[in-house]
XYZ file of C-alpha atoms in Angstrom:
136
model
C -42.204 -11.398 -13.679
C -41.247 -12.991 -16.953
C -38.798 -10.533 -19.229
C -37.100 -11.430 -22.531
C -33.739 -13.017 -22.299
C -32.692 -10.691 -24.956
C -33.606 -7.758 -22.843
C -31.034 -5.835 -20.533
C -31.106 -1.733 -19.265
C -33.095 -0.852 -22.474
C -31.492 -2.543 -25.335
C -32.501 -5.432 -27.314
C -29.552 -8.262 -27.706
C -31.448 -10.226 -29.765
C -29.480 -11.624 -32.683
C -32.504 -10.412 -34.909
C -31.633 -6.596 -33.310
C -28.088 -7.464 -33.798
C -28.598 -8.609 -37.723
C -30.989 -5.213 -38.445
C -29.081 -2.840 -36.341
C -25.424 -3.992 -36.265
C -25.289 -4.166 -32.526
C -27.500 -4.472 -29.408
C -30.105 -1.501 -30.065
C -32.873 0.072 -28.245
C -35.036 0.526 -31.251
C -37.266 -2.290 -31.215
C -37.286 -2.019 -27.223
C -41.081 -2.402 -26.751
C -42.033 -2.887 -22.496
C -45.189 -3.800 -23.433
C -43.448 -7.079 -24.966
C -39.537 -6.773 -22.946
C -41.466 -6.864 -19.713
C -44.322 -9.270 -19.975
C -45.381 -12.559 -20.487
C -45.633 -12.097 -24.147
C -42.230 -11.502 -25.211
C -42.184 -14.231 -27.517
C -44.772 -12.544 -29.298
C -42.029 -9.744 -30.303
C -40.996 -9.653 -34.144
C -37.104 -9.815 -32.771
C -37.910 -12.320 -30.539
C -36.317 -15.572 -31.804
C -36.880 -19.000 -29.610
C -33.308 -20.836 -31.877
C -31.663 -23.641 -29.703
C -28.462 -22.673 -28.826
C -26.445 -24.659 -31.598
C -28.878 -22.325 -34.007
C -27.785 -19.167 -32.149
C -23.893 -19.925 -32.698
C -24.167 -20.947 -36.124
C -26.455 -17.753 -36.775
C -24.243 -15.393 -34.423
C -20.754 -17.022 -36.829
C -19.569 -18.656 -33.112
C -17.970 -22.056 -32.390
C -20.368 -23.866 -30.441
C -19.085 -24.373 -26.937
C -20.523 -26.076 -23.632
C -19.556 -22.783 -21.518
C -21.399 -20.597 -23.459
C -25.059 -19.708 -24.131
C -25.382 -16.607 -26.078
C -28.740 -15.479 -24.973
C -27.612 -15.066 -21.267
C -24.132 -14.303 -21.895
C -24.003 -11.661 -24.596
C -23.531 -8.012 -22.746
C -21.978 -4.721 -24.341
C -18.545 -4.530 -25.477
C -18.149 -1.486 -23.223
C -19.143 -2.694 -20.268
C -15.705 -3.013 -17.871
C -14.897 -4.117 -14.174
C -12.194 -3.116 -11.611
C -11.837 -6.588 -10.499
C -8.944 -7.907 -11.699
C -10.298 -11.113 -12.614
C -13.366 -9.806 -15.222
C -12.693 -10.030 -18.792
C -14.794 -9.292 -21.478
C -14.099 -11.458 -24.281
C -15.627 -9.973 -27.804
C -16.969 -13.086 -29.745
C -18.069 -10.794 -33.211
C -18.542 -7.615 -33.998
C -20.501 -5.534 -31.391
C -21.065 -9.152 -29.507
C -18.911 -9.978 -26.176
C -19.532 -11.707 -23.464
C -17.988 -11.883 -19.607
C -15.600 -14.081 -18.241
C -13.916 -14.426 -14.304
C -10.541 -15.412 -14.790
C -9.788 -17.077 -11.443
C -12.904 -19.353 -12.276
C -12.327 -19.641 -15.718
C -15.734 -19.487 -16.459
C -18.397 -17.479 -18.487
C -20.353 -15.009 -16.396
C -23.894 -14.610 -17.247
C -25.860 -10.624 -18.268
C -26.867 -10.939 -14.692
C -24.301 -11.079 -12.456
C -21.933 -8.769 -14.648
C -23.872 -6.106 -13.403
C -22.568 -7.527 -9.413
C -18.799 -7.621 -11.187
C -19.262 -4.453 -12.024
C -20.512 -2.710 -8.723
C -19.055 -4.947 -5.961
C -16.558 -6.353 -7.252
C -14.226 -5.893 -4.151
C -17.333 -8.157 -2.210
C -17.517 -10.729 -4.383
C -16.189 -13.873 -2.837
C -13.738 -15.201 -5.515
C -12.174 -12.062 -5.341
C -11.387 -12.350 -1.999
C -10.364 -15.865 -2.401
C -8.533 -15.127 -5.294
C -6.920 -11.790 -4.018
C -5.941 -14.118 -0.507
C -4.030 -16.979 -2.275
C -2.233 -14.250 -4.373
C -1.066 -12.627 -1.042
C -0.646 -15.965 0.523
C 1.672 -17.306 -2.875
C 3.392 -13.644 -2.203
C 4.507 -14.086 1.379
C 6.134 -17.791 0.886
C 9.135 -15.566 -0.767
């Protein structure tokens, strides 16, 4: 089923929401357009290319970042290790894995966040540290 990108657990990320609003916000959560093939249709819907979204959002335009799928709330946190949660503005931050050095996207914070101790770079990561560790 199609959903907005802007929409995650009941909050609007849109940088519209985020201009009006100050921060993600559930006010202009509407189901009717979050959930459905006419999300685009929503008043804080906004279809900007990403160089529009970073020049909007007061960001340095970079490669490993796409705002849409990478913004998530400041509060969110992770007892891996490795998560990170970079803030990029005011009431704006997105994820990042340190062992991968890479951006993690709305989606699979949610899998940092419950399993982290599954996730295979943990492991990986969490092996060479022991493995570094036992040479001494």
């Amino acid at each position: 089923m199609p959903r907005c990108p802007y929409y995650l657990n009941g909050l609007c990320y849109s940088p519209k929401t985020i201009e009006k609003y100050g921060s993600p916000s559930d006010e202009p959560v509407s189901l009717g357009y979050c959930l459905s093939d006419n999300y685009n249709e929503c008043p804080y819907y906004t279809a900007r290319s990403g160089e529009e979204l970073y020049k909007y959002m007061g960001v340095e335009e970079s490669a490993n970042i796409y705002l849409p799928i990478h913004i998530i709330p400041c509060n969110y946190n992770s007892e891996c290790p490795f998560f990170e949660v970079k803030q990029i503005d005011e009431n704006v931050c997105v994820a990042r894995c340190t062992y991968l050095d890479k951006y993690i996207t709305r989606s699979s914070v949610e899998k940092c966040i419950k399993y982290w101790d599954k996730c295979p770079f943990y492991r990986m990561a969490s092996e060479k540290a022991a493995h570094s560790l036992s040479k001494y």
